[in-house]
Amino acid sequence: MITAPSDYDVHLFHEGSLHRAHKMFGAHLLKTRKHISTRFTVWAPHAQSVSVVGNFNQWNGNEHRLEKINEEGIWTLTIDQSLEGEIYKYEIITRSGTKLLKADPFAFFSELRPNTASIVYDLKGYKWGDQRYRQRVKRRKPIYERPLSIYELHLNSWKQKEDSSYFTYRELVDELIPYVKERGFTHIELLPLTEHPLDASWGYQGTGYFSPTSRFGTPHDLMYFIDHCHQEDIGVLLDWVPGHFCKDAHGLYMFDGEPAFEYDKTSDRENWEWGTANFNLTKGEVQSFLISNAIYWMEHFRIDGIRVDAVANMLYWANSEPLTENPYAVKFLQKLNTAVFDENPQFLMMAEDSTDWPNVTAPVHEGGLGFNYKWSMGWMNDVLSYMELPPFARRDHHHKMTFSLVYAYSENFILPLSHDEVVHGKRSLLHKMPGEYWEKFAQLRLLLGFMMAHPGKKLLFMGAEFGQFDEWKFVQGLDWFLLDYESHSQMHKYTQNLLEFYHQNKALYELDHDPQGFEWIDADNAEQSIFSFIRRGKRKKDTLMIVCNFTNIEYNDYKVGAPFEGRWEEIFNSNEGSFGGTGTDHLVKIDTQAAPAHRRDHSLSIHIPPLGITVWKPTK
């Protein structure tokens, strides 16, 4: 229910504990049986005066002035008419007498860029159809014991129409959802959907944190899209940027002529690398704004998780030499995660943190930051730098593929092969692979297979699933025409089969965060660049043996120590002919021999394909 700002809510807002500030601030339609009025409330602590202006008053700041209700700078006004659908801004007179026109920080909808006004929008009225999905989520095992495979995508450039225009949220229901479901991903992760002025920022430099971008339709249209994702059992995750924001004139920057949402001190405020301003996390009002924003997306759009961008940028003071920890950011992140999980214990809070900050995924009451997942940036960097080496040189960098197991259980990790690694001259995953054409595809299959076999949940950026050859071109759609070529079509089939295989084998996810779920067979064969290891589920019969060969040399009788005696069946081989490999599609069964190998009493003599991964399972 929308009510006038109460003294208690005002107190909580300034304290940093108003977790639904969007119900107090912004533009709200106040409805009775016979009448509708519109209330505007904004925080502008340094303003001399604030007016709401729009077409409804010919943008005349003298018509509708807001009343300042406290010394901390909350202003409010109720206009005795429905302004639903009207565009508006706040006209702010600063202490120096300068006139500013600002979009509403709490606006629920905004004009399509390049226009920048806010729009009065009623979020009520959408009828959800995802009740069964929500009930299933509540009944399921914890995500730590289930498969989690995330398809990361940028809505602008996943696919475009023939005239290069974007598909709408509603059109994407028919375009995107069947594709994701067929491929076998459990979730999609959308690059930021908060309103932003510049397409080239990919949404990471926002101005409207409560306003889903109008590039693809209305907030109700986005609800429709998420609703239909849920109805097809696909979770929806949003990329979210609570560390810094865009400096465009209509946005949050110097909102009332002086620092309000940002730090006062220039060195703390300015994010020189990105040309943005850092949120002032010492202020209770900013904490209320950001925590409310996270809960707003949960409550009104029913998202299933948030990937928190650039956590490292928050944990350390900007421009500090040497790097100095920001204790206010630590407390904010703990406060944020506590609030989120109080709302929904099944929610996913994922930190994109490139540092070695400890206990990112430890509970707050144990001194951790309180996330339940962290992107394993170290794994990503090590593995990709290894894969970019020519096979003959990999022997000297063997440790890059084993080091991640030293810390694999220090946090709950997601293994990301993300958008950041395939842009700005870094090349696509396929193009990173050295060698001839067939070797590139073989190594991409091997890389994805290794990721699926490694402890941790999985994330893959769009295009890699079919071997996008050019790096990500965010101004145009993916090169879908590549599917007309056999190698790319086979790669497409491979990733679909690989994800299906991942879901079918509990050893690949059930003990992801338990050291009992992984054991090396041979981590030291640098000379041949072969890695062999065991993945375990809760039952012995689910045990898998994985062998990865990162050179283009083929072995016909490679001896590998068996996890235990008996008959083993090859159940996956990335070199199958139907995937574009050089082998057959006939998978074999082999009995162990009483011949010691790798400190084990029994061994298997197996065929190892070049630049390939094979997976074995015990069978009767």
XYZ file of C-alpha atoms in Angstrom:
620
model
C 0.000 0.000 0.000
C 1.261 3.491 -0.866
C 0.872 5.988 1.977
C 2.257 9.399 2.822
C 5.843 9.335 4.140
C 5.613 8.493 7.828
C 8.032 9.800 10.435
C 9.202 6.234 11.067
C 9.880 5.509 7.381
C 11.729 8.800 7.086
C 13.856 7.812 10.073
C 14.598 4.381 8.581
C 15.539 5.940 5.240
C 18.155 8.199 6.781
C 19.376 5.349 8.983
C 19.892 3.071 5.961
C 17.231 0.548 6.968
C 14.267 1.431 4.756
C 14.282 -1.630 2.522
C 11.292 -0.576 0.439
C 12.125 3.051 -0.105
C 10.552 2.781 -3.561
C 7.141 2.706 -1.883
C 7.791 6.138 -0.374
C 9.877 7.867 -3.049
C 9.171 8.415 -6.724
C 5.863 8.991 -8.471
C 2.886 7.060 -7.100
C -0.758 6.986 -8.103
C -2.955 7.241 -4.994
C -6.288 5.655 -5.777
C -9.581 5.771 -3.955
C -12.938 4.537 -5.217
C -13.751 7.840 -6.862
C -10.468 9.626 -7.417
C -6.803 9.248 -8.402
C -4.073 11.665 -7.386
C -0.314 11.544 -7.980
C 2.306 11.930 -5.274
C 5.940 12.847 -5.923
C 8.652 12.407 -3.284
C 12.378 12.973 -3.719
C 15.519 13.308 -1.609
C 17.508 16.450 -2.450
C 19.366 17.464 0.729
C 21.102 20.590 -0.648
C 18.327 22.056 -2.791
C 16.816 25.500 -2.277
C 13.618 24.397 -3.959
C 12.226 21.442 -5.917
C 9.389 21.418 -8.455
C 7.961 18.685 -10.635
C 7.686 19.697 -14.279
C 6.351 18.058 -17.433
C 3.969 18.475 -20.327
C 1.086 18.582 -17.845
C 2.275 22.017 -16.611
C 4.205 23.196 -19.689
C 7.476 22.502 -17.825
C 6.803 25.475 -15.600
C 8.633 25.140 -12.291
C 6.320 27.652 -10.599
C 3.249 25.433 -10.995
C 3.973 22.438 -8.765
C 6.502 23.067 -6.017
C 7.323 20.286 -3.561
C 7.258 20.848 0.194
C 10.380 20.155 2.230
C 9.272 17.935 5.116
C 12.537 17.626 7.066
C 15.943 19.216 7.411
C 17.602 16.196 5.747
C 16.040 17.155 2.451
C 12.977 15.021 1.707
C 10.527 16.873 -0.522
C 6.977 15.798 -1.402
C 3.877 16.964 -3.274
C 0.527 15.405 -4.113
C -1.149 16.642 -7.311
C -4.910 16.200 -7.334
C -5.122 14.362 -10.651
C -3.939 11.170 -12.315
C -0.723 11.783 -14.222
C -0.311 8.171 -15.335
C 1.753 8.025 -18.519
C 2.982 11.622 -18.204
C 6.668 12.413 -18.606
C 8.291 14.464 -15.843
C 11.499 15.670 -14.262
C 12.421 17.473 -11.087
C 13.416 21.102 -11.459
C 15.953 21.689 -8.709
C 17.280 25.088 -7.674
C 20.686 24.554 -6.068
C 22.112 26.521 -3.170
C 24.087 28.588 -5.680
C 20.909 29.377 -7.615
C 21.570 27.103 -10.591
C 18.561 25.391 -12.183
C 18.875 21.618 -12.816
C 16.476 19.234 -14.558
C 16.817 15.745 -13.116
C 15.180 12.414 -13.830
C 13.537 10.764 -10.827
C 15.986 8.409 -9.030
C 13.012 6.201 -8.103
C 11.172 6.358 -11.457
C 9.609 3.055 -12.506
C 9.800 3.850 -16.214
C 11.756 6.213 -18.460
C 11.708 7.644 -21.945
C 13.562 5.813 -24.685
C 17.034 7.201 -25.176
C 18.172 9.760 -26.249
C 15.244 11.305 -24.321
C 15.773 11.288 -20.585
C 12.546 12.165 -18.762
C 10.868 9.860 -16.259
C 7.370 8.469 -16.845
C 4.617 8.068 -14.249
C 3.931 4.325 -14.340
C 1.725 2.027 -12.267
C 3.478 -1.279 -11.628
C 0.258 -2.938 -10.489
C -1.981 -4.883 -12.786
C 0.198 -7.657 -14.206
C -1.210 -11.139 -13.504
C 1.556 -13.670 -12.969
C 1.304 -17.283 -14.089
C 4.467 -18.713 -12.498
C 2.967 -20.060 -9.262
C 3.972 -23.666 -10.004
C 7.554 -22.615 -10.677
C 7.755 -20.711 -7.395
C 6.409 -23.703 -5.484
C 8.920 -26.023 -7.174
C 11.790 -23.719 -6.236
C 10.751 -23.826 -2.581
C 10.595 -27.649 -2.575
C 13.910 -28.277 -4.328
C 17.183 -29.212 -2.719
C 19.580 -26.349 -2.013
C 21.236 -25.019 -5.162
C 24.610 -26.178 -3.840
C 23.550 -29.783 -4.541
C 21.864 -29.122 -7.876
C 23.122 -28.342 -11.376
C 23.460 -24.636 -12.121
C 24.220 -23.693 -15.724
C 23.881 -20.010 -16.609
C 23.561 -18.518 -20.085
C 24.850 -14.950 -19.884
C 23.488 -12.631 -22.543
C 23.115 -9.039 -23.671
C 19.585 -8.464 -24.909
C 20.637 -5.777 -27.412
C 22.977 -8.096 -29.269
C 21.842 -11.678 -28.662
C 19.716 -11.463 -31.795
C 18.420 -8.516 -33.813
C 15.752 -8.105 -36.464
C 16.648 -7.710 -40.123
C 16.494 -3.921 -39.804
C 18.883 -4.125 -36.782
C 16.122 -3.155 -34.354
C 15.761 -4.994 -31.052
C 13.309 -7.705 -30.157
C 10.935 -6.572 -27.420
C 10.600 -8.289 -24.061
C 7.411 -9.945 -25.323
C 8.919 -10.998 -28.645
C 11.843 -12.566 -26.819
C 9.442 -14.999 -25.179
C 9.181 -16.815 -28.507
C 12.761 -16.159 -29.633
C 14.922 -16.679 -26.561
C 13.064 -18.935 -24.126
C 12.712 -21.994 -26.430
C 16.375 -21.636 -27.406
C 17.622 -21.549 -23.807
C 15.383 -24.430 -22.802
C 16.493 -26.584 -25.746
C 20.159 -25.896 -25.012
C 19.745 -27.076 -21.425
C 20.621 -24.011 -19.349
C 18.945 -23.669 -15.949
C 19.180 -19.866 -15.828
C 19.727 -16.839 -17.990
C 21.768 -13.916 -16.713
C 20.961 -10.575 -18.322
C 23.479 -7.778 -18.533
C 22.102 -4.754 -16.629
C 18.554 -3.751 -17.500
C 18.497 -0.579 -15.411
C 17.892 2.441 -17.615
C 21.092 3.818 -19.118
C 21.768 6.493 -21.739
C 24.606 4.886 -23.726
C 24.217 1.530 -25.486
C 27.990 1.054 -25.493
C 28.040 0.927 -21.679
C 26.077 -2.373 -21.943
C 23.987 -1.109 -19.032
C 26.855 -0.847 -16.559
C 26.527 2.957 -16.318
C 22.981 3.466 -15.155
C 20.768 6.443 -14.462
C 17.426 4.771 -13.626
C 17.988 2.041 -11.069
C 14.263 1.390 -10.577
C 13.465 1.782 -14.263
C 13.785 -1.277 -16.550
C 15.228 0.010 -19.795
C 12.569 1.084 -22.265
C 14.669 -0.233 -25.173
C 12.629 -3.444 -25.109
C 9.246 -2.309 -23.793
C 7.457 -1.468 -20.566
C 7.959 -2.858 -17.031
C 4.860 -5.023 -17.532
C 6.441 -6.385 -20.710
C 9.529 -7.381 -18.709
C 7.293 -9.052 -16.126
C 5.672 -10.993 -18.981
C 9.092 -12.170 -20.194
C 10.286 -13.265 -16.736
C 6.931 -14.918 -16.034
C 7.238 -17.042 -19.182
C 10.852 -17.933 -18.360
C 9.593 -19.272 -15.047
C 6.782 -21.180 -16.686
C 9.446 -23.001 -18.720
C 11.497 -23.632 -15.537
C 14.203 -21.102 -16.427
C 15.507 -18.862 -13.661
C 16.299 -15.207 -14.398
C 19.359 -13.453 -12.980
C 20.186 -9.754 -13.341
C 23.559 -8.091 -13.487
C 23.491 -5.218 -10.991
C 25.857 -2.306 -10.385
C 25.683 -0.908 -6.829
C 29.230 0.447 -6.809
C 29.210 3.307 -9.301
C 26.884 5.221 -11.609
C 26.733 7.298 -14.758
C 27.607 11.021 -14.642
C 25.164 12.220 -17.312
C 23.536 15.532 -16.415
C 20.013 14.163 -15.918
C 21.085 11.356 -13.590
C 22.168 10.887 -9.994
C 25.459 12.781 -10.315
C 25.507 15.981 -8.218
C 21.763 15.513 -7.976
C 21.032 18.812 -6.242
C 24.193 20.585 -7.295
C 26.347 18.949 -4.627
C 27.340 15.368 -3.761
C 24.292 13.434 -2.592
C 24.525 9.874 -3.899
C 28.319 10.071 -4.350
C 31.258 10.688 -1.997
C 32.129 14.266 -1.087
C 35.875 13.789 -1.489
C 37.011 13.845 -5.124
C 39.495 10.984 -4.755
C 36.791 8.755 -3.237
C 34.099 9.875 -5.642
C 35.721 9.725 -9.061
C 36.115 6.401 -10.801
C 38.645 7.562 -13.361
C 38.916 4.231 -15.183
C 35.228 4.102 -16.099
C 34.381 7.803 -16.047
C 31.730 7.220 -13.386
C 31.056 8.256 -9.790
C 31.202 5.893 -6.824
C 28.171 5.552 -4.556
C 28.752 6.980 -1.074
C 28.266 3.861 1.013
C 28.776 5.776 4.268
C 25.344 7.394 3.878
C 22.235 5.712 5.232
C 20.165 7.231 2.436
C 22.350 5.593 -0.225
C 22.207 2.266 1.605
C 18.394 2.476 1.690
C 18.347 3.376 -2.009
C 20.491 0.408 -3.075
C 19.045 -2.241 -0.743
C 15.540 -1.159 -1.739
C 16.560 -1.457 -5.366
C 17.642 -5.089 -4.938
C 14.414 -5.942 -3.135
C 12.390 -4.020 -5.734
C 13.658 -6.306 -8.515
C 12.921 -9.348 -6.356
C 9.468 -8.189 -5.336
C 8.045 -6.671 -8.505
C 9.885 -8.651 -11.193
C 10.393 -11.930 -9.323
C 13.999 -12.321 -10.405
C 15.843 -15.327 -9.018
C 19.245 -13.807 -8.363
C 21.630 -10.908 -8.741
C 25.210 -10.820 -9.961
C 26.832 -7.908 -8.120
C 29.257 -6.224 -10.488
C 32.728 -4.912 -9.572
C 32.748 -5.890 -5.902
C 36.497 -5.203 -5.777
C 35.785 -1.592 -6.746
C 33.602 -1.339 -3.650
C 35.801 -3.174 -1.161
C 38.741 -0.809 -1.637
C 38.794 2.962 -1.629
C 39.040 4.375 -5.131
C 42.429 5.728 -6.180
C 44.112 4.644 -2.930
C 47.823 3.785 -3.088
C 48.391 1.235 -1.725
C 44.905 -0.254 -1.876
C 43.032 0.497 1.327
C 39.979 -1.408 2.520
C 36.661 0.452 2.666
C 34.948 -0.690 5.897
C 31.685 1.024 4.910
C 31.472 -1.106 1.776
C 32.017 -4.258 3.803
C 29.208 -3.324 6.172
C 26.951 -2.365 3.281
C 27.441 -5.686 1.468
C 26.763 -7.582 4.691
C 23.656 -5.487 5.276
C 22.517 -6.003 1.680
C 22.908 -9.774 1.732
C 21.223 -10.070 5.127
C 18.227 -8.101 3.855
C 17.992 -10.102 0.621
C 18.122 -13.521 2.278
C 15.613 -12.438 4.907
C 13.274 -11.861 1.971
C 14.109 -15.042 0.042
C 16.508 -17.722 1.358
C 16.581 -19.393 -2.113
C 17.829 -16.240 -3.826
C 21.216 -16.199 -5.582
C 23.626 -13.411 -4.623
C 26.752 -13.722 -6.757
C 29.832 -11.547 -6.293
C 32.015 -10.607 -9.241
C 35.140 -10.121 -7.155
C 38.602 -10.231 -8.710
C 40.474 -10.032 -5.394
C 41.471 -12.639 -2.816
C 39.198 -11.112 -0.187
C 38.425 -13.952 2.248
C 34.997 -15.334 3.153
C 33.036 -13.669 0.376
C 30.517 -16.527 0.514
C 30.676 -17.084 4.261
C 27.589 -16.090 6.284
C 27.501 -12.622 7.790
C 27.189 -14.019 11.328
C 30.544 -15.760 10.760
C 32.204 -12.555 9.591
C 31.745 -13.168 5.861
C 30.301 -10.841 3.250
C 27.224 -13.068 3.026
C 27.058 -13.867 -0.693
C 26.204 -17.455 -1.588
C 28.364 -17.500 -4.744
C 31.487 -15.856 -6.082
C 32.749 -15.782 -9.645
C 36.063 -17.635 -9.853
C 37.993 -14.996 -11.753
C 41.295 -16.722 -10.977
C 40.106 -19.952 -12.576
C 38.922 -18.075 -15.658
C 42.159 -16.133 -16.098
C 44.424 -19.137 -15.543
C 42.490 -21.497 -17.792
C 42.153 -19.056 -20.665
C 45.811 -18.022 -20.556
C 46.717 -21.744 -20.634
C 44.387 -22.479 -23.546
C 45.814 -19.620 -25.616
C 49.251 -21.248 -25.524
C 50.269 -23.577 -28.348
C 49.948 -27.190 -27.132
C 53.717 -27.823 -27.136
C 54.217 -24.889 -24.712
C 51.585 -25.957 -22.207
C 53.941 -28.305 -20.384
C 55.696 -25.275 -18.912
C 52.445 -23.832 -17.571
C 50.867 -26.993 -16.189
C 50.197 -25.361 -12.819
C 47.649 -23.004 -14.347
C 45.212 -25.884 -14.669
C 45.791 -27.337 -11.218
C 46.129 -24.221 -9.062
C 42.374 -23.625 -8.866
C 41.997 -26.856 -6.888
C 44.160 -25.383 -4.134
C 41.389 -22.890 -3.311
C 38.339 -24.521 -4.935
C 36.626 -25.078 -1.581
C 37.522 -21.776 0.076
C 34.356 -20.241 -1.440
C 31.246 -21.345 -3.310
C 32.414 -20.705 -6.847
C 30.811 -20.139 -10.226
C 33.155 -20.847 -13.138
C 32.584 -18.000 -15.619
C 33.469 -17.771 -19.270
C 31.895 -14.340 -19.478
C 31.384 -11.360 -21.769
C 34.470 -9.582 -20.405
C 36.730 -12.227 -21.966
C 35.438 -11.937 -25.537
C 35.479 -8.186 -26.208
C 37.885 -5.262 -26.650
C 40.360 -7.195 -28.775
C 40.442 -10.297 -26.574
C 38.825 -12.406 -29.350
C 36.084 -15.001 -29.020
C 36.676 -18.247 -27.143
C 36.980 -20.141 -30.428
C 39.397 -17.609 -31.882
C 41.558 -17.706 -28.739
C 42.333 -21.365 -29.436
C 45.643 -21.859 -31.299
C 46.269 -24.097 -34.267
C 44.417 -25.115 -37.383
C 40.676 -24.855 -37.895
C 39.824 -28.327 -36.560
C 42.142 -27.812 -33.597
C 40.303 -24.636 -32.599
C 37.000 -26.479 -32.403
C 38.560 -29.473 -30.639
C 40.075 -27.199 -28.008
C 36.853 -25.277 -27.466
C 35.066 -28.588 -26.905
C 37.843 -29.578 -24.505
C 37.680 -26.251 -22.644
C 33.921 -26.484 -22.141
C 34.202 -30.130 -21.135
C 36.894 -29.290 -18.586
C 34.692 -26.530 -17.165
C 31.762 -28.931 -16.775
C 33.975 -31.489 -15.046
C 35.668 -29.003 -12.687
C 34.065 -28.342 -9.260
C 31.863 -25.247 -9.303
C 28.724 -24.046 -11.043
C 28.853 -22.951 -14.694
C 28.372 -19.745 -16.688
C 28.805 -19.304 -20.440
C 28.418 -16.121 -22.457
C 26.218 -16.178 -25.545
C 27.771 -17.278 -28.811
C 30.326 -19.650 -27.358
C 27.803 -22.472 -27.553
C 28.069 -22.556 -31.354
C 31.605 -21.239 -31.757
C 31.079 -17.542 -32.510
C 34.282 -16.772 -34.400
C 34.378 -12.986 -34.140
C 34.593 -11.431 -30.714
C 31.423 -9.984 -29.198
C 30.102 -7.116 -31.329
C 27.672 -5.466 -28.942
C 26.163 -3.211 -31.638
C 24.842 -6.146 -33.689
C 23.433 -9.604 -33.197
C 25.397 -12.823 -32.949
C 26.520 -14.463 -36.205
C 23.645 -16.951 -36.356
C 24.423 -17.667 -40.000
C 27.388 -19.709 -38.756
C 24.970 -22.506 -37.898
C 24.716 -23.150 -41.642
C 28.321 -24.377 -41.496
C 28.954 -27.922 -40.351
C 31.678 -27.218 -37.776
C 29.560 -24.629 -35.978
C 26.433 -26.769 -36.187
C 28.365 -29.677 -34.672
C 29.705 -27.379 -31.952
C 26.127 -26.359 -31.220
C 25.143 -30.010 -30.878
C 28.149 -30.641 -28.643
C 27.278 -27.958 -26.085
C 23.692 -29.170 -25.966
C 24.860 -32.740 -25.339
C 27.452 -31.560 -22.822
C 24.851 -29.671 -20.771
C 22.514 -32.658 -20.900
C 25.386 -34.848 -19.734
C 26.125 -32.420 -16.901
C 22.526 -32.549 -15.694
C 22.384 -36.340 -15.872
C 25.472 -37.001 -13.730
C 25.221 -36.100 -10.061
C 28.959 -36.412 -9.571
C 29.365 -33.199 -11.590
C 27.327 -31.074 -9.191
C 26.143 -32.876 -6.046
C 29.348 -32.327 -4.037
C 30.513 -29.206 -5.856
C 31.396 -27.480 -2.593
C 32.642 -30.507 -0.659
C 36.294 -31.654 -0.978
C 35.002 -35.235 -0.979
C 33.610 -34.583 -4.441
C 36.997 -34.309 -6.155
C 40.274 -36.255 -6.197
C 43.253 -36.090 -8.514
C 44.377 -39.273 -10.213
C 47.330 -37.597 -11.864
C 47.879 -33.854 -11.567
C 51.582 -33.970 -12.448
C 51.824 -35.177 -16.053
C 53.150 -31.872 -17.389
C 55.232 -33.580 -20.083
C 52.164 -34.910 -21.887
C 49.762 -32.176 -20.650
C 47.287 -34.845 -19.520
C 45.117 -34.389 -16.434
C 43.075 -37.160 -14.844
C 40.789 -36.866 -11.842
C 37.729 -38.259 -10.085
C 34.380 -36.566 -9.468
C 32.104 -38.128 -6.865
C 28.455 -37.852 -5.957
C 26.883 -39.005 -2.721
C 26.662 -42.591 -4.026
C 29.614 -44.673 -5.119
C 27.890 -45.751 -8.325
C 27.783 -42.129 -9.500
C 31.592 -41.855 -9.503
C 33.165 -40.490 -12.678
C 36.723 -40.645 -13.986
C 37.750 -37.771 -16.259
C 40.809 -37.658 -18.518
C 41.781 -34.471 -20.415
C 44.482 -34.311 -23.081
C 45.612 -30.764 -23.896
C 47.958 -31.726 -26.739
C 47.214 -32.907 -30.273
C 48.941 -36.262 -29.672
C 46.731 -39.352 -29.646
C 47.323 -42.308 -27.285
C 45.931 -45.798 -27.876
C 46.893 -47.559 -24.632
C 47.245 -44.902 -21.977
C 47.372 -46.413 -18.507
C 45.419 -44.572 -15.847
C 44.880 -45.580 -12.228
C 41.280 -46.667 -11.683
C 39.255 -45.303 -8.743
C 38.242 -48.895 -8.019
C 38.217 -52.359 -9.588
C 35.619 -53.468 -12.120
C 34.228 -52.650 -15.524
C 34.252 -49.032 -16.702
C 32.237 -47.531 -19.515
C 33.216 -44.528 -21.570
C 30.112 -42.346 -21.368
C 31.351 -39.114 -22.965
C 33.987 -38.300 -25.565
C 34.458 -34.810 -27.008
C 36.136 -36.325 -30.084
C 32.994 -38.065 -31.367
C 32.454 -37.633 -35.083
C 28.973 -36.169 -34.581
C 30.581 -33.370 -32.545
C 33.105 -32.624 -35.272
C 35.873 -34.824 -33.876
C 37.967 -37.440 -35.594
C 36.682 -40.431 -33.623
C 33.660 -42.698 -33.905
C 30.440 -42.387 -31.944
C 30.956 -45.839 -30.457
C 31.724 -45.619 -26.746
C 33.493 -48.593 -25.171
C 33.552 -50.656 -21.977
C 36.831 -51.823 -20.408
C 37.705 -54.006 -17.402
C 40.372 -52.912 -14.957
C 43.706 -54.727 -14.867
C 45.631 -55.764 -11.763
C 48.419 -53.426 -12.824
C 49.289 -50.592 -10.445
C 49.234 -47.023 -11.764
C 49.084 -43.593 -10.139
C 49.385 -45.089 -6.635
C 46.395 -47.366 -7.244
C 46.241 -51.149 -7.370
C 44.195 -51.339 -10.569
C 44.326 -49.483 -13.841
C 42.638 -49.054 -17.177
C 44.316 -48.920 -20.571
C 42.270 -46.427 -22.509
C 42.307 -44.554 -25.770
C 42.928 -40.810 -25.349
C 41.915 -38.607 -28.266
C 43.947 -35.572 -29.260
C 42.790 -32.316 -27.656
C 39.929 -34.189 -26.057
C 38.133 -35.084 -22.857
C 36.741 -38.512 -22.041
C 34.537 -39.436 -19.090
C 34.242 -42.912 -17.613
C 31.744 -44.480 -15.222
C 31.624 -47.848 -13.437
C 29.130 -50.306 -14.893
C 28.007 -53.839 -14.145
